[in-house]
């Protein structure tokens, strides 16, 4: 199935449900990746700065947790983006002369091109094998005798609900061998106002990022979304610890698609649910690890406890496998 076929099927399903919804995985065309790079530099978007600072200041410690004996490893990053933060960790591994192959995976060619330029400039001796594709479908081939470290930074995992996150982690588990690791960057529960602002910045970049999804559908599926008739809306629910983004139809309207040869009715005030960002506590991190077949080995946080980097060991079996055998 081509990307276009998958997008067609996704839109058909997503816009005909009682609560319209589209996955945030489709945000990242070239313009979406460019806008996300701007978001990462916004004052309200503290996630990138905190994670980068943790990776920079604790890089040596992390590299020793990941690879205490300097054995050969493959660093597989799911949704790597431009790799700016991973560079610090890779530099620490290179400093210890670890034989490391970095395998960034991303659906965005733009992000992977930026990543390759960055590594060519700052760490040209690092072996890089980028994978352009969906991490739900692809996994790189790893030679025997090399340990795997699977990484998800930027609180990427939080874009999935709990069921989806466990499913992805169990998929990762199935590709790892005992002794392999997972490294996750996860955003922690904090002041709800601060969390909401991270998804509704004052310069409107996050709004443009959300609306760009409609531009993508206009281009790729011959749709006629009028962007002036939709508005970005972001919320944070302190009960569920989830930030959510929506596009809100400002009027009653019908949006047509040439490719799908049909229209979609929107009522004034009706929403398309486009993104969720789960926030975590230490207890929910432990719970997630246990549900997915991992042992939470260590967790680092910044001094205010706003962001966490956690390293998990793969257990021999996932909990479901354990109960059925
Ligand atoms: C929130 S950004 C984070 C980027 C990077 N990890 C960081 O922390 O800066 C999410 C990235 O994951 C990629 N992505 C999202 N869903 C994906 C999927 N299913 N397969 C591969 N890449 C995906 C996007 O293209 C984007 O570059």
mmCIF file of C-alpha atoms and ligand atoms in Angstrom:
data_model
loop_
_atom_site.group_PDB
_atom_site.id
_atom_site.type_symbol
_atom_site.label_atom_id
_atom_site.label_comp_id
_atom_site.label_asym_id
_atom_site.label_seq_id
_atom_site.Cartn_x
_atom_site.Cartn_y
_atom_site.Cartn_z
ATOM 1 C CA UNK A 1 0.000 0.000 0.000
ATOM 2 C CA UNK A 2 1.434 3.414 -0.942
ATOM 3 C CA UNK A 3 1.511 6.392 1.453
ATOM 4 C CA UNK A 4 -1.197 8.029 -0.680
ATOM 5 C CA UNK A 5 -3.432 4.925 -0.317
ATOM 6 C CA UNK A 6 -2.891 4.901 3.455
ATOM 7 C CA UNK A 7 -3.711 8.617 3.697
ATOM 8 C CA UNK A 8 -6.855 8.125 1.552
ATOM 9 C CA UNK A 9 -8.067 5.286 3.779
ATOM 10 C CA UNK A 10 -7.192 7.215 6.944
ATOM 11 C CA UNK A 11 -9.111 10.340 5.874
ATOM 12 C CA UNK A 12 -12.115 8.338 4.727
ATOM 13 C CA UNK A 13 -12.301 6.597 8.112
ATOM 14 C CA UNK A 14 -11.326 9.626 10.194
ATOM 15 C CA UNK A 15 -13.774 12.118 8.697
ATOM 16 C CA UNK A 16 -16.800 9.805 8.674
ATOM 17 C CA UNK A 17 -16.677 8.955 12.408
ATOM 18 C CA UNK A 18 -19.080 10.657 14.864
ATOM 19 C CA UNK A 19 -15.998 12.374 16.411
ATOM 20 C CA UNK A 20 -13.874 13.290 13.410
ATOM 21 C CA UNK A 21 -10.192 12.496 13.976
ATOM 22 C CA UNK A 22 -6.924 12.481 12.015
ATOM 23 C CA UNK A 23 -3.614 11.111 13.254
ATOM 24 C CA UNK A 24 -0.784 13.496 14.149
ATOM 25 C CA UNK A 25 1.568 11.159 12.218
ATOM 26 C CA UNK A 26 0.318 12.979 9.055
ATOM 27 C CA UNK A 27 1.501 16.396 10.301
ATOM 28 C CA UNK A 28 5.023 15.850 9.022
ATOM 29 C CA UNK A 29 5.151 16.731 5.332
ATOM 30 C CA UNK A 30 8.092 19.047 4.479
ATOM 31 C CA UNK A 31 6.238 22.158 5.687
ATOM 32 C CA UNK A 32 5.022 20.340 8.840
ATOM 33 C CA UNK A 33 8.590 19.273 9.696
ATOM 34 C CA UNK A 34 9.787 22.857 9.147
ATOM 35 C CA UNK A 35 7.028 24.216 11.410
ATOM 36 C CA UNK A 36 7.833 21.615 14.061
ATOM 37 C CA UNK A 37 11.455 22.830 14.077
ATOM 38 C CA UNK A 38 10.069 26.333 14.801
ATOM 39 C CA UNK A 39 7.831 24.956 17.566
ATOM 40 C CA UNK A 40 10.855 23.378 19.261
ATOM 41 C CA UNK A 41 12.439 26.860 19.559
ATOM 42 C CA UNK A 42 9.320 28.558 21.016
ATOM 43 C CA UNK A 43 9.444 29.933 24.585
ATOM 44 C CA UNK A 44 6.302 27.953 25.526
ATOM 45 C CA UNK A 45 7.611 24.641 24.153
ATOM 46 C CA UNK A 46 9.866 23.766 27.094
ATOM 47 C CA UNK A 47 9.999 20.043 26.178
ATOM 48 C CA UNK A 48 12.821 20.274 23.640
ATOM 49 C CA UNK A 49 15.016 22.537 25.798
ATOM 50 C CA UNK A 50 14.659 20.341 28.901
ATOM 51 C CA UNK A 51 15.257 17.119 27.032
ATOM 52 C CA UNK A 52 18.225 18.563 25.164
ATOM 53 C CA UNK A 53 19.730 19.891 28.393
ATOM 54 C CA UNK A 54 19.332 16.465 30.052
ATOM 55 C CA UNK A 55 20.887 14.714 27.056
ATOM 56 C CA UNK A 56 23.756 17.221 26.943
ATOM 57 C CA UNK A 57 24.528 17.410 30.654
ATOM 58 C CA UNK A 58 24.046 13.674 31.384
ATOM 59 C CA UNK A 59 25.293 12.327 28.040
ATOM 60 C CA UNK A 60 28.302 10.496 29.481
ATOM 61 C CA UNK A 61 26.233 8.920 32.289
ATOM 62 C CA UNK A 62 23.551 7.851 29.797
ATOM 63 C CA UNK A 63 26.106 6.408 27.415
ATOM 64 C CA UNK A 64 27.508 4.311 30.289
ATOM 65 C CA UNK A 65 24.033 3.048 31.250
ATOM 66 C CA UNK A 66 23.353 2.157 27.657
ATOM 67 C CA UNK A 67 26.674 0.529 27.004
ATOM 68 C CA UNK A 68 28.783 -0.042 30.141
ATOM 69 C CA UNK A 69 31.248 -2.397 28.374
ATOM 70 C CA UNK A 70 31.569 -0.443 25.105
ATOM 71 C CA UNK A 71 30.140 -3.399 23.152
ATOM 72 C CA UNK A 72 28.872 -2.860 19.565
ATOM 73 C CA UNK A 73 25.394 -1.324 19.504
ATOM 74 C CA UNK A 74 22.737 -0.222 17.028
ATOM 75 C CA UNK A 75 20.912 2.920 18.124
ATOM 76 C CA UNK A 76 17.460 2.770 16.500
ATOM 77 C CA UNK A 77 15.549 6.011 16.869
ATOM 78 C CA UNK A 78 11.811 5.917 16.122
ATOM 79 C CA UNK A 79 10.593 9.285 14.777
ATOM 80 C CA UNK A 80 14.073 10.824 14.941
ATOM 81 C CA UNK A 81 13.123 14.187 13.440
ATOM 82 C CA UNK A 82 16.252 16.250 12.760
ATOM 83 C CA UNK A 83 18.350 14.345 15.338
ATOM 84 C CA UNK A 84 19.589 17.561 17.007
ATOM 85 C CA UNK A 85 19.264 16.142 20.536
ATOM 86 C CA UNK A 86 20.497 12.649 19.694
ATOM 87 C CA UNK A 87 23.755 14.168 18.475
ATOM 88 C CA UNK A 88 24.843 14.845 22.093
ATOM 89 C CA UNK A 89 24.322 11.200 23.062
ATOM 90 C CA UNK A 90 26.097 9.982 19.922
ATOM 91 C CA UNK A 91 29.034 12.308 20.659
ATOM 92 C CA UNK A 92 29.332 10.788 24.158
ATOM 93 C CA UNK A 93 29.292 7.266 22.690
ATOM 94 C CA UNK A 94 31.898 8.266 20.090
ATOM 95 C CA UNK A 95 34.086 9.749 22.816
ATOM 96 C CA UNK A 96 34.132 6.330 24.517
ATOM 97 C CA UNK A 97 34.927 4.740 21.122
ATOM 98 C CA UNK A 98 31.752 2.641 21.152
ATOM 99 C CA UNK A 99 31.171 0.838 17.849
ATOM 100 C CA UNK A 100 27.724 2.403 17.223
ATOM 101 C CA UNK A 101 25.513 2.398 14.136
ATOM 102 C CA UNK A 102 22.865 5.110 14.379
ATOM 103 C CA UNK A 103 19.620 4.117 12.603
ATOM 104 C CA UNK A 104 17.170 7.047 12.620
ATOM 105 C CA UNK A 105 13.669 6.183 11.323
ATOM 106 C CA UNK A 106 11.222 8.845 10.192
ATOM 107 C CA UNK A 107 8.408 9.363 7.704
ATOM 108 C CA UNK A 108 9.786 12.822 6.886
ATOM 109 C CA UNK A 109 12.464 12.965 4.168
ATOM 110 C CA UNK A 110 12.996 16.637 5.084
ATOM 111 C CA UNK A 111 13.791 15.738 8.727
ATOM 112 C CA UNK A 112 16.151 12.905 7.719
ATOM 113 C CA UNK A 113 17.987 15.188 5.248
ATOM 114 C CA UNK A 114 18.541 17.759 8.036
ATOM 115 C CA UNK A 115 19.711 14.992 10.351
ATOM 116 C CA UNK A 116 22.244 13.691 7.810
ATOM 117 C CA UNK A 117 23.619 17.212 7.239
ATOM 118 C CA UNK A 118 23.926 17.730 11.026
ATOM 119 C CA UNK A 119 25.825 14.485 11.584
ATOM 120 C CA UNK A 120 28.033 15.057 8.516
ATOM 121 C CA UNK A 121 29.030 18.408 10.026
ATOM 122 C CA UNK A 122 29.409 17.560 13.722
ATOM 123 C CA UNK A 123 30.068 13.816 13.883
ATOM 124 C CA UNK A 124 31.201 12.641 10.440
ATOM 125 C CA UNK A 125 32.777 9.444 11.796
ATOM 126 C CA UNK A 126 29.445 8.112 13.137
ATOM 127 C CA UNK A 127 27.976 5.349 10.945
ATOM 128 C CA UNK A 128 24.421 6.366 10.005
ATOM 129 C CA UNK A 129 21.825 4.177 8.273
ATOM 130 C CA UNK A 130 18.608 6.258 7.982
ATOM 131 C CA UNK A 131 15.293 4.503 7.341
ATOM 132 C CA UNK A 132 12.624 6.575 5.577
ATOM 133 C CA UNK A 133 9.361 4.944 6.622
ATOM 134 C CA UNK A 134 6.711 4.247 9.208
ATOM 135 C CA UNK A 135 8.050 2.715 12.425
ATOM 136 C CA UNK A 136 4.839 0.714 12.752
ATOM 137 C CA UNK A 137 5.840 -1.154 9.589
ATOM 138 C CA UNK A 138 9.630 -1.156 9.323
ATOM 139 C CA UNK A 139 12.465 -2.400 11.485
ATOM 140 C CA UNK A 140 16.121 -2.421 10.446
ATOM 141 C CA UNK A 141 18.020 -5.670 9.997
ATOM 142 C CA UNK A 142 20.535 -6.015 12.858
ATOM 143 C CA UNK A 143 23.605 -8.259 12.707
ATOM 144 C CA UNK A 144 24.044 -10.958 15.381
ATOM 145 C CA UNK A 145 26.291 -9.909 18.242
ATOM 146 C CA UNK A 146 25.206 -6.269 18.210
ATOM 147 C CA UNK A 147 22.930 -4.983 20.999
ATOM 148 C CA UNK A 148 19.979 -2.802 20.077
ATOM 149 C CA UNK A 149 18.963 0.403 21.839
ATOM 150 C CA UNK A 150 15.537 1.613 20.657
ATOM 151 C CA UNK A 151 14.858 5.299 21.340
ATOM 152 C CA UNK A 152 11.809 7.536 21.261
ATOM 153 C CA UNK A 153 12.595 11.132 22.164
ATOM 154 C CA UNK A 154 10.506 14.308 22.282
ATOM 155 C CA UNK A 155 7.750 12.545 24.264
ATOM 156 C CA UNK A 156 6.779 10.976 20.908
ATOM 157 C CA UNK A 157 5.273 8.007 22.731
ATOM 158 C CA UNK A 158 2.744 10.402 24.314
ATOM 159 C CA UNK A 159 1.148 10.914 20.887
ATOM 160 C CA UNK A 160 -0.394 7.487 21.435
ATOM 161 C CA UNK A 161 -3.052 6.650 24.016
ATOM 162 C CA UNK A 162 -2.152 4.034 26.626
ATOM 163 C CA UNK A 163 -3.367 1.112 24.510
ATOM 164 C CA UNK A 164 -1.472 2.402 21.452
ATOM 165 C CA UNK A 165 1.681 3.077 23.461
ATOM 166 C CA UNK A 166 1.701 -0.451 24.929
ATOM 167 C CA UNK A 167 1.103 -1.897 21.437
ATOM 168 C CA UNK A 168 4.044 0.064 19.988
ATOM 169 C CA UNK A 169 6.308 -0.877 22.909
ATOM 170 C CA UNK A 170 5.331 -4.539 22.568
ATOM 171 C CA UNK A 171 6.204 -4.311 18.867
ATOM 172 C CA UNK A 172 9.602 -2.851 19.830
ATOM 173 C CA UNK A 173 9.960 -5.641 22.432
ATOM 174 C CA UNK A 174 9.347 -8.264 19.718
ATOM 175 C CA UNK A 175 12.299 -6.913 17.693
ATOM 176 C CA UNK A 176 14.692 -6.692 20.638
ATOM 177 C CA UNK A 177 16.671 -9.481 22.249
ATOM 178 C CA UNK A 178 17.137 -10.029 25.984
ATOM 179 C CA UNK A 179 19.641 -7.468 27.269
ATOM 180 C CA UNK A 180 18.593 -4.877 24.677
ATOM 181 C CA UNK A 181 17.302 -1.515 25.839
ATOM 182 C CA UNK A 182 14.705 1.135 25.293
ATOM 183 C CA UNK A 183 15.423 4.819 25.971
ATOM 184 C CA UNK A 184 12.427 7.173 26.195
ATOM 185 C CA UNK A 185 12.109 10.935 26.657
ATOM 186 C CA UNK A 186 8.807 11.576 28.442
ATOM 187 C CA UNK A 187 7.090 14.800 29.468
ATOM 188 C CA UNK A 188 5.954 14.814 33.099
ATOM 189 C CA UNK A 189 2.755 16.076 34.755
ATOM 190 C CA UNK A 190 3.066 19.721 35.877
ATOM 191 C CA UNK A 191 1.103 22.998 36.056
ATOM 192 C CA UNK A 192 -1.845 22.561 33.641
ATOM 193 C CA UNK A 193 -1.548 26.158 32.391
ATOM 194 C CA UNK A 194 2.070 25.577 31.404
ATOM 195 C CA UNK A 195 1.161 22.309 29.681
ATOM 196 C CA UNK A 196 -1.678 23.867 27.713
ATOM 197 C CA UNK A 197 0.465 26.842 26.620
ATOM 198 C CA UNK A 198 3.008 24.428 25.109
ATOM 199 C CA UNK A 199 0.324 23.483 22.537
ATOM 200 C CA UNK A 200 -1.130 26.974 22.019
ATOM 201 C CA UNK A 201 1.797 29.393 21.659
ATOM 202 C CA UNK A 202 1.323 33.154 21.458
ATOM 203 C CA UNK A 203 2.946 33.414 18.001
ATOM 204 C CA UNK A 204 0.468 30.971 16.459
ATOM 205 C CA UNK A 205 3.115 28.544 15.165
ATOM 206 C CA UNK A 206 1.341 25.521 16.690
ATOM 207 C CA UNK A 207 -1.905 26.711 15.104
ATOM 208 C CA UNK A 208 -0.170 26.919 11.712
ATOM 209 C CA UNK A 209 1.302 23.425 12.284
ATOM 210 C CA UNK A 210 -2.158 21.992 13.021
ATOM 211 C CA UNK A 211 -3.822 23.798 10.076
ATOM 212 C CA UNK A 212 -1.027 22.645 7.738
ATOM 213 C CA UNK A 213 -2.613 19.183 7.912
ATOM 214 C CA UNK A 214 -5.574 20.596 5.952
ATOM 215 C CA UNK A 215 -3.201 22.137 3.366
ATOM 216 C CA UNK A 216 -1.645 18.695 2.982
ATOM 217 C CA UNK A 217 -5.077 17.115 2.394
ATOM 218 C CA UNK A 218 -5.928 19.833 -0.163
ATOM 219 C CA UNK A 219 -2.703 19.068 -2.045
ATOM 220 C CA UNK A 220 -2.597 15.288 -1.747
ATOM 221 C CA UNK A 221 -6.298 14.357 -1.866
ATOM 222 C CA UNK A 222 -7.656 17.229 -3.985
ATOM 223 C CA UNK A 223 -9.672 18.580 -1.041
ATOM 224 C CA UNK A 224 -11.006 22.127 -0.768
ATOM 225 C CA UNK A 225 -10.565 22.967 2.928
ATOM 226 C CA UNK A 226 -10.761 26.750 3.405
ATOM 227 C CA UNK A 227 -8.225 27.291 6.219
ATOM 228 C CA UNK A 228 -9.912 30.554 7.228
ATOM 229 C CA UNK A 229 -12.971 28.502 8.210
ATOM 230 C CA UNK A 230 -11.103 26.326 10.749
ATOM 231 C CA UNK A 231 -9.382 27.290 13.986
ATOM 232 C CA UNK A 232 -6.777 25.589 16.182
ATOM 233 C CA UNK A 233 -7.933 24.697 19.700
ATOM 234 C CA UNK A 234 -5.759 23.142 22.435
ATOM 235 C CA UNK A 235 -6.821 21.738 25.813
ATOM 236 C CA UNK A 236 -5.204 19.985 28.778
ATOM 237 C CA UNK A 237 -7.135 17.616 31.028
ATOM 238 C CA UNK A 238 -5.573 17.348 34.526
ATOM 239 C CA UNK A 239 -7.686 14.256 35.273
ATOM 240 C CA UNK A 240 -6.319 12.203 32.382
ATOM 241 C CA UNK A 241 -2.970 14.040 32.097
ATOM 242 C CA UNK A 242 -3.526 14.568 28.372
ATOM 243 C CA UNK A 243 -3.066 17.632 26.150
ATOM 244 C CA UNK A 244 -5.280 17.490 23.061
ATOM 245 C CA UNK A 245 -5.371 19.559 19.866
ATOM 246 C CA UNK A 246 -8.350 20.049 17.563
ATOM 247 C CA UNK A 247 -9.351 21.922 14.415
ATOM 248 C CA UNK A 248 -12.722 23.598 14.911
ATOM 249 C CA UNK A 249 -15.068 24.321 12.024
ATOM 250 C CA UNK A 250 -16.172 27.965 12.284
ATOM 251 C CA UNK A 251 -19.287 27.541 10.098
ATOM 252 C CA UNK A 252 -21.609 24.889 8.673
ATOM 253 C CA UNK A 253 -19.773 23.719 5.551
ATOM 254 C CA UNK A 254 -19.130 20.849 3.149
ATOM 255 C CA UNK A 255 -15.520 20.010 2.247
ATOM 256 C CA UNK A 256 -15.060 18.066 -0.991
ATOM 257 C CA UNK A 257 -12.322 15.727 -2.177
ATOM 258 C CA UNK A 258 -11.684 15.122 -5.882
ATOM 259 C CA UNK A 259 -9.643 11.998 -5.131
ATOM 260 C CA UNK A 260 -12.307 10.474 -2.892
ATOM 261 C CA UNK A 261 -15.110 11.801 -5.064
ATOM 262 C CA UNK A 262 -17.212 12.802 -2.068
ATOM 263 C CA UNK A 263 -17.918 15.555 0.419
ATOM 264 C CA UNK A 264 -17.677 15.757 4.218
ATOM 265 C CA UNK A 265 -20.195 17.770 6.214
ATOM 266 C CA UNK A 266 -18.968 19.971 9.098
ATOM 267 C CA UNK A 267 -21.295 21.764 11.478
ATOM 268 C CA UNK A 268 -20.266 25.065 13.066
ATOM 269 C CA UNK A 269 -18.289 24.199 16.224
ATOM 270 C CA UNK A 270 -17.614 20.612 15.129
ATOM 271 C CA UNK A 271 -14.045 19.451 15.801
ATOM 272 C CA UNK A 272 -11.425 17.259 14.163
ATOM 273 C CA UNK A 273 -9.292 15.672 16.889
ATOM 274 C CA UNK A 274 -5.724 15.867 15.554
ATOM 275 C CA UNK A 275 -3.246 15.238 18.364
ATOM 276 C CA UNK A 276 -2.926 13.882 21.857
ATOM 277 C CA UNK A 277 0.110 14.327 24.128
ATOM 278 C CA UNK A 278 0.106 12.121 27.191
ATOM 279 C CA UNK A 279 1.956 13.390 30.281
ATOM 280 C CA UNK A 280 3.494 10.947 32.751
ATOM 281 C CA UNK A 281 4.178 10.441 36.458
ATOM 282 C CA UNK A 282 6.900 8.173 37.884
ATOM 283 C CA UNK A 283 4.147 5.660 38.722
ATOM 284 C CA UNK A 284 2.675 5.714 35.203
ATOM 285 C CA UNK A 285 6.167 5.225 33.706
ATOM 286 C CA UNK A 286 6.688 2.124 35.900
ATOM 287 C CA UNK A 287 3.255 0.838 34.920
ATOM 288 C CA UNK A 288 3.904 1.336 31.195
ATOM 289 C CA UNK A 289 7.228 -0.514 31.405
ATOM 290 C CA UNK A 290 5.641 -3.459 33.230
ATOM 291 C CA UNK A 291 2.718 -3.665 30.775
ATOM 292 C CA UNK A 292 5.045 -3.699 27.768
ATOM 293 C CA UNK A 293 7.554 -6.309 28.961
ATOM 294 C CA UNK A 294 10.350 -4.045 30.204
ATOM 295 C CA UNK A 295 12.108 -3.428 33.490
ATOM 296 C CA UNK A 296 12.490 0.271 34.341
ATOM 297 C CA UNK A 297 16.234 0.436 34.950
ATOM 298 C CA UNK A 298 16.769 4.113 35.633
ATOM 299 C CA UNK A 299 15.053 7.450 35.179
ATOM 300 C CA UNK A 300 16.709 10.887 35.045
ATOM 301 C CA UNK A 301 14.798 14.130 35.484
ATOM 302 C CA UNK A 302 15.689 17.818 35.386
ATOM 303 C CA UNK A 303 15.946 19.521 38.819
ATOM 304 C CA UNK A 304 12.277 20.665 38.735
ATOM 305 C CA UNK A 305 10.988 17.227 37.750
ATOM 306 C CA UNK A 306 9.360 18.501 34.552
ATOM 307 C CA UNK A 307 10.871 16.057 32.069
ATOM 308 C CA UNK A 308 12.232 12.511 32.254
ATOM 309 C CA UNK A 309 14.618 10.305 30.333
ATOM 310 C CA UNK A 310 14.069 6.696 31.220
ATOM 311 C CA UNK A 311 16.061 3.588 30.272
ATOM 312 C CA UNK A 312 14.377 0.169 30.307
ATOM 313 C CA UNK A 313 15.753 -3.366 29.925
ATOM 314 C CA UNK A 314 13.870 -5.833 27.769
ATOM 315 C CA UNK A 315 12.459 -8.656 29.876
ATOM 316 C CA UNK A 316 12.491 -12.167 28.347
ATOM 317 C CA UNK A 317 8.695 -12.144 27.764
ATOM 318 C CA UNK A 318 5.969 -9.551 27.430
ATOM 319 C CA UNK A 319 3.328 -9.889 30.200
ATOM 320 C CA UNK A 320 0.735 -11.267 27.709
ATOM 321 C CA UNK A 321 3.198 -13.914 26.514
ATOM 322 C CA UNK A 322 3.970 -14.815 30.133
ATOM 323 C CA UNK A 323 0.312 -15.426 31.041
ATOM 324 C CA UNK A 324 -0.378 -17.500 27.925
ATOM 325 C CA UNK A 325 2.628 -19.839 28.290
HETATM 326 C C1 LIG B 1 7.185 15.233 17.730
HETATM 327 S S1 LIG B 1 8.366 14.979 16.447
HETATM 328 C C2 LIG B 1 9.770 14.528 17.434
HETATM 329 C C3 LIG B 1 11.049 14.491 16.673
HETATM 330 C C4 LIG B 1 12.277 14.092 17.502
HETATM 331 N N1 LIG B 1 12.113 12.779 18.097
HETATM 332 C C5 LIG B 1 12.539 15.113 18.570
HETATM 333 O O1 LIG B 1 12.415 14.776 19.746
HETATM 334 O O2 LIG B 1 12.886 16.239 18.231
HETATM 335 C C6 LIG B 1 7.808 13.447 15.809
HETATM 336 C C7 LIG B 1 8.646 12.872 14.673
HETATM 337 O O3 LIG B 1 8.221 11.516 14.463
HETATM 338 C C8 LIG B 1 7.964 11.299 13.082
HETATM 339 N N2 LIG B 1 6.895 10.291 13.019
HETATM 340 C C9 LIG B 1 5.629 10.394 13.519
HETATM 341 N N3 LIG B 1 4.961 9.238 13.341
HETATM 342 C C10 LIG B 1 5.825 8.386 12.709
HETATM 343 C C11 LIG B 1 5.730 7.034 12.265
HETATM 344 N N4 LIG B 1 4.621 6.329 12.427
HETATM 345 N N5 LIG B 1 6.817 6.473 11.689
HETATM 346 C C12 LIG B 1 7.971 7.183 11.516
HETATM 347 N N6 LIG B 1 8.111 8.471 11.915
HETATM 348 C C13 LIG B 1 7.060 9.062 12.513
HETATM 349 C C14 LIG B 1 7.598 12.660 12.504
HETATM 350 O O4 LIG B 1 7.859 12.766 11.131
HETATM 351 C C15 LIG B 1 8.469 13.603 13.346
HETATM 352 O O5 LIG B 1 9.716 13.838 12.762
#
